[in-house]
Amino acid sequence: MSAQDARAQRLARLAAQTDWSKVRDLYTGEQYGPDNLTGLWATDRNTADNTCSNLRFAAIGDGSSVSGAAAEVLPFLVEAARDPDVTVRFEVLRTIADIAGAGKTAPTAKVDRLLEGSWWPTVDGAWPAAWERAAEELLPLLDDGDHVIRGSAVLALAQSAAHADSLIADFRARFDAEPELWPAGCFVRGVGELARHATRRREEALAWLRHRMSVEGKGAEPDFDQDIDAWIAWDEEIRHDVRLQAVEALCRALPEHADPLYAPVTTAALLASSAATVHLPWQCVSPQVDVIAEADRRLGADLPGRLALAHALLRHDGYEKRAGGLGVAATLMSRWRSAVPALLPAVAGLVSDARPENRVFALRVLAMCGAAARPWADVVATHLTPVGEPDELTWEHALWALSRMGDDRCVPPLTELLRTRGDFAYRPTGSIDRRWNRSDLSFAEALAPFAAHSDALLAPLLAHIKRTATRWHPYFSILRQWHRDGADVVPRLIELLDDDEMLMVSAHALLRLDSGAVATAHRERLRERIDPPNARHRNDLSHLSPYQYHALTGDDGPVRALLGSPDSSASPEPTPQLTEPDLLRSCAALGGSLGAPAADRLRGMFHTALSGTPERWSDAPKGAVECARALWRVTGDADDVLPGLLKLTARSALAGYQTPGGVEALELLAEVAATHPPVAQRVARQLRATAEERIRHHNRFAAMTLVRSLWQLTSDPQQVVPLLTGLVRICPPPGSTDPTVLAPVRLLAEVGATDPASVAPAAPALHALLDADERLVNHDDWHSVRRDEDLCAAVRVVLATG
């Protein structure tokens, strides 16, 4: 019988023993069968790799639970891992290790039970026994001729808690005979993982790992050409320098234990000539820097040790080690406030590094630190000339760094760049990955702080926007910032309305500034640019909508024309062709001037939306709230909307405010109740109770909306300060999805401005945000320092009021 026939028989036997009803996609429910699994043996590597990925997802999804498919597909994965003809054996072994790892961690995972019926990590009951049987079948792979397969098998077997004691002895023995560095390091990491679960050999494993960690460097590499025997002897020894892996293993085995030797051993290993150049099988670029970053990460909260590591790397002769040091420095600064003054001088010293990539990285770190880096602005400014900086990429980063420091020496080159190209060449990547090898250079952010120079910058800025001809241009944000900072932007934009070439660019710019009806003298010329009634989704700057024209000129004629009412004194029934969204938008624009016919139609729409049956109620509230809001804008009569809104909020309360529009109904109810005192107190109680419930369930989105409405309705600090204090504790850091912790802190500042003593209960939570050395923002991000400074500034405003 041929090998292929034997394999076919084994797979057929495994397929007959498999419960295929459990092997399905966790999200789509797509069923997998024997044909899908045989894709692991496909000669096309892409097909085999996709099959492996699909099986991993069917088994553990996002990695937090182990499904019923895991035990069913495991025999196929083991068979594929043992077959030399499979092209993705490494990926298969990693998949096995991932499933086994999830099988250990999911039962102990801590997940907040936020809402009734929330999902908890689980492990299918058949998995543990299936895995322990399969682990024994992987043992022969420890003798595989491919060192990548040997190491991968070690990492998979290290998840076998039931065999921990026997595998520790086996791994230690095999380590001494392992000729390759990567599998040797895997044996060390495997011992650390198994030590977490060992009973008889735990102390023995820890002592062995400490010995591996204490091995000293082997000295400089001998000259290969001059003394080949010495080089071979040195190479045989250096391949077993696994200090980095030993530190990782001990950190894993003793997660709560901070050994004072971890940091110096890590530093010594990374500074050795070979320890920092371990190529992992899945690495494609910059292995040295990757290993440095990973080794630094393992040191965790050991700030003094990590600072020493950063300084040693930043001073190193090797440019890759200096690059690694810059990465470590950026990581530490993004996490700890005290790391900025400790590391900035050393980082600034690399602004003139011989390697352009290191100069760029150093400039980016200085830019990240913003105002704290101003003492080095003169050094950065030397890179603004071709003589001082021949590399264009570095030149752009010097511009960016000076702009983040607020140094106006960057304004002339930024102005010239705006005239000629309009943007940095090294633009943001658009990726959510903001690690240190990504860029977030934003020309809009670079220009925004310089409102004092808006006279010189406005003309080229508008010219660039006109060239691109898109109404969604990001540079409108620059104008908004200048306007907020007090620059006289509006008068100059009004003057430009007289220029036919700049008419529409200026008009759209004024709309972005919410400047009001400032173009009354230009009504006739702007009326010619109004979109026709059937125009939709226009993206260029050539036209205005009737609503934009009304906001800019105060002339409501075109909006009334949409409603079939060209004469402002007449109010006939709106035309049937007008869609409900257009009617609602017209009501928001014109309000009470629309008259009774529009109110009658809105009243009918509102009552129709309220009549939704319970089965269809999930679709009703949001539309009902929109109709109620428009009706309220038109009539201003609380009796028109209060009964329906009270009914709407009562039905939403029964559904736990999970229906679309439930919270919006309460928000509008609060607005109406502010003009109708008989129900104001009742609505305030409902707002407060619902906000408390949402905070208990960590629903910050609804809670923040309700607390704002409560404050606008009552102006009572005693009611809102406890809620805002609760929101400070549950809202995520700046940089997350809004509302972040900045939202309740800024509302606390508003409350404190009216009653300073009222914010005292929030002071302990605010001091915790301000006094911690570790930044309470997402770390490892170019924006971390800036977001942390924004948070601290907002907190200081509140504390200053109290």
CSV table of N, CA, C and O in Angstrom, one decimal, residues 13-58:
chain,number,residue,atom,x,y,z
A,13,ARG,N,-11.0,7.1,8.2
A,13,ARG,CA,-11.3,6.5,9.6
A,13,ARG,C,-11.6,7.7,10.5
A,13,ARG,O,-12.6,7.7,11.3
A,14,LEU,N,-10.8,8.7,10.4
A,14,LEU,CA,-11.0,9.9,11.3
A,14,LEU,C,-12.3,10.6,11.0
A,14,LEU,O,-13.1,11.0,11.8
A,15,ALA,N,-12.6,10.7,9.7
A,15,ALA,CA,-13.9,11.3,9.2
A,15,ALA,C,-15.1,10.6,9.7
A,15,ALA,O,-16.1,11.2,10.1
A,16,ALA,N,-15.0,9.2,9.7
A,16,ALA,CA,-16.1,8.4,10.2
A,16,ALA,C,-16.4,8.6,11.7
A,16,ALA,O,-17.5,8.4,12.2
A,17,GLN,N,-15.3,9.0,12.5
A,17,GLN,CA,-15.4,9.2,13.9
A,17,GLN,C,-15.8,10.6,14.3
A,17,GLN,O,-15.9,10.9,15.5
A,18,THR,N,-15.9,11.5,13.3
A,18,THR,CA,-16.2,12.9,13.6
A,18,THR,C,-17.6,13.2,13.6
A,18,THR,O,-18.4,12.8,12.7
A,19,ASP,N,-18.1,14.0,14.6
A,19,ASP,CA,-19.4,14.6,14.6
A,19,ASP,C,-19.4,15.9,13.8
A,19,ASP,O,-19.2,17.0,14.3
A,20,TRP,N,-19.8,15.8,12.5
A,20,TRP,CA,-19.7,16.9,11.6
A,20,TRP,C,-20.7,18.0,11.9
A,20,TRP,O,-20.5,19.2,11.5
A,21,SER,N,-21.7,17.7,12.7
A,21,SER,CA,-22.7,18.7,13.0
A,21,SER,C,-22.1,19.8,13.9
A,21,SER,O,-22.6,20.9,14.0
A,22,LYS,N,-21.0,19.5,14.6
A,22,LYS,CA,-20.3,20.5,15.5
A,22,LYS,C,-19.3,21.3,14.8
A,22,LYS,O,-18.8,22.3,15.3
A,23,VAL,N,-18.9,20.9,13.6
A,23,VAL,CA,-17.8,21.6,12.8
A,23,VAL,C,-18.5,22.6,11.9
A,23,VAL,O,-18.8,22.3,10.8
A,24,ARG,N,-18.6,23.8,12.4
A,24,ARG,CA,-19.2,24.9,11.6
A,24,ARG,C,-18.6,26.3,12.0
A,24,ARG,O,-18.0,26.4,13.0
A,25,ASP,N,-18.8,27.2,11.0
A,25,ASP,CA,-18.4,28.6,11.3
A,25,ASP,C,-19.2,29.2,12.4
A,25,ASP,O,-20.4,29.1,12.5
A,26,LEU,N,-18.5,29.8,13.4
A,26,LEU,CA,-19.1,30.2,14.6
A,26,LEU,C,-20.1,31.4,14.4
A,26,LEU,O,-21.0,31.6,15.1
A,27,TYR,N,-19.9,32.2,13.3
A,27,TYR,CA,-20.7,33.3,13.0
A,27,TYR,C,-21.8,33.0,11.9
A,27,TYR,O,-22.9,33.3,12.1
A,28,THR,N,-21.3,32.5,10.8
A,28,THR,CA,-22.3,32.3,9.7
A,28,THR,C,-23.0,30.9,9.8
A,28,THR,O,-24.1,30.7,9.2
A,29,GLY,N,-22.5,30.0,10.6
A,29,GLY,CA,-23.1,28.7,10.7
A,29,GLY,C,-22.8,27.8,9.6
A,29,GLY,O,-23.4,26.7,9.5
A,30,GLU,N,-21.9,28.2,8.7
A,30,GLU,CA,-21.5,27.3,7.5
A,30,GLU,C,-21.0,26.0,8.0
A,30,GLU,O,-20.1,26.0,8.9
A,31,GLN,N,-21.5,24.9,7.5
A,31,GLN,CA,-21.1,23.6,7.9
A,31,GLN,C,-19.8,23.2,7.2
A,31,GLN,O,-19.6,23.4,6.0
A,32,TYR,N,-18.9,22.6,7.9
A,32,TYR,CA,-17.7,22.0,7.3
A,32,TYR,C,-17.8,20.5,7.3
A,32,TYR,O,-18.4,19.9,8.2
A,33,GLY,N,-17.2,19.9,6.2
A,33,GLY,CA,-17.2,18.5,6.1
A,33,GLY,C,-15.9,17.9,5.8
A,33,GLY,O,-14.9,18.7,5.8
A,34,PRO,N,-15.7,16.6,5.5
A,34,PRO,CA,-14.4,16.0,5.3
A,34,PRO,C,-13.7,16.7,4.2
A,34,PRO,O,-12.4,16.8,4.2
A,35,ASP,N,-14.4,17.2,3.1
A,35,ASP,CA,-13.7,17.8,2.0
A,35,ASP,C,-13.0,19.1,2.4
A,35,ASP,O,-11.9,19.4,1.9
A,36,ASN,N,-13.6,19.8,3.4
A,36,ASN,CA,-13.0,21.0,3.9
A,36,ASN,C,-11.7,20.7,4.6
A,36,ASN,O,-10.6,21.4,4.4
A,37,LEU,N,-11.7,19.7,5.4
A,37,LEU,CA,-10.5,19.4,6.2
A,37,LEU,C,-9.3,18.8,5.4
A,37,LEU,O,-8.2,19.1,5.7
A,38,THR,N,-9.7,18.1,4.3
A,38,THR,CA,-8.6,17.6,3.5
A,38,THR,C,-7.8,18.7,2.8
A,38,THR,O,-6.8,18.5,2.2
A,39,GLY,N,-8.4,19.9,2.8
A,39,GLY,CA,-7.6,21.1,2.3
A,39,GLY,C,-6.3,21.3,3.0
A,39,GLY,O,-5.4,22.0,2.4
A,40,LEU,N,-6.1,20.8,4.2
A,40,LEU,CA,-4.8,20.9,4.8
A,40,LEU,C,-3.7,20.2,4.0
A,40,LEU,O,-2.5,20.6,4.2
A,41,TRP,N,-4.1,19.2,3.2
A,41,TRP,CA,-3.1,18.5,2.4
A,41,TRP,C,-3.0,19.0,1.0
A,41,TRP,O,-2.3,18.4,0.2
A,42,ALA,N,-3.6,20.2,0.7
A,42,ALA,CA,-3.5,20.7,-0.6
A,42,ALA,C,-2.1,21.1,-1.0
A,42,ALA,O,-1.3,21.6,-0.1
A,43,THR,N,-1.7,20.9,-2.2
A,43,THR,CA,-0.4,21.3,-2.7
A,43,THR,C,-0.3,22.8,-2.8
A,43,THR,O,0.8,23.3,-2.7
A,44,ASP,N,-1.4,23.5,-3.0
A,44,ASP,CA,-1.4,24.9,-3.1
A,44,ASP,C,-1.4,25.5,-1.7
A,44,ASP,O,-2.3,25.2,-0.9
A,45,ARG,N,-0.3,26.2,-1.3
A,45,ARG,CA,-0.1,26.6,0.0
A,45,ARG,C,-1.2,27.6,0.5
A,45,ARG,O,-1.6,27.5,1.7
A,46,ASN,N,-1.7,28.4,-0.4
A,46,ASN,CA,-2.8,29.3,0.0
A,46,ASN,C,-4.0,28.6,0.4
A,46,ASN,O,-4.7,28.9,1.4
A,47,THR,N,-4.4,27.5,-0.3
A,47,THR,CA,-5.5,26.7,0.0
A,47,THR,C,-5.3,26.1,1.4
A,47,THR,O,-6.2,26.1,2.3
A,48,ALA,N,-4.2,25.5,1.6
A,48,ALA,CA,-3.9,24.8,2.9
A,48,ALA,C,-3.9,25.9,4.0
A,48,ALA,O,-4.5,25.6,5.1
A,49,ASP,N,-3.3,27.0,3.8
A,49,ASP,CA,-3.3,28.0,4.9
A,49,ASP,C,-4.7,28.6,5.2
A,49,ASP,O,-5.1,28.7,6.4
A,50,ASN,N,-5.5,28.8,4.2
A,50,ASN,CA,-6.9,29.2,4.4
A,50,ASN,C,-7.7,28.1,5.2
A,50,ASN,O,-8.5,28.5,6.0
A,51,THR,N,-7.5,26.9,4.8
A,51,THR,CA,-8.2,25.8,5.6
A,51,THR,C,-7.8,25.8,7.0
A,51,THR,O,-8.6,25.7,7.9
A,52,CYS,N,-6.5,26.0,7.3
A,52,CYS,CA,-6.0,26.0,8.7
A,52,CYS,C,-6.7,27.2,9.4
A,52,CYS,O,-7.1,27.1,10.6
A,53,SER,N,-6.7,28.4,8.8
A,53,SER,CA,-7.3,29.5,9.4
A,53,SER,C,-8.8,29.3,9.7
A,53,SER,O,-9.3,29.7,10.8
A,54,ASN,N,-9.5,28.7,8.8
A,54,ASN,CA,-11.0,28.4,9.0
A,54,ASN,C,-11.2,27.4,10.1
A,54,ASN,O,-12.1,27.6,10.9
A,55,LEU,N,-10.3,26.4,10.2
A,55,LEU,CA,-10.5,25.5,11.3
A,55,LEU,C,-10.2,26.1,12.7
A,55,LEU,O,-10.8,25.8,13.7
A,56,ARG,N,-9.2,27.0,12.7
A,56,ARG,CA,-8.9,27.7,13.9
A,56,ARG,C,-10.1,28.5,14.4
A,56,ARG,O,-10.5,28.6,15.5
A,57,PHE,N,-10.7,29.2,13.4
A,57,PHE,CA,-11.8,30.1,13.8
A,57,PHE,C,-13.0,29.2,14.2
A,57,PHE,O,-13.8,29.6,15.1
A,58,ALA,N,-13.3,28.1,13.6
A,58,ALA,CA,-14.3,27.2,14.0
A,58,ALA,C,-14.1,26.7,15.4
A,58,ALA,O,-15.1,26.5,16.1
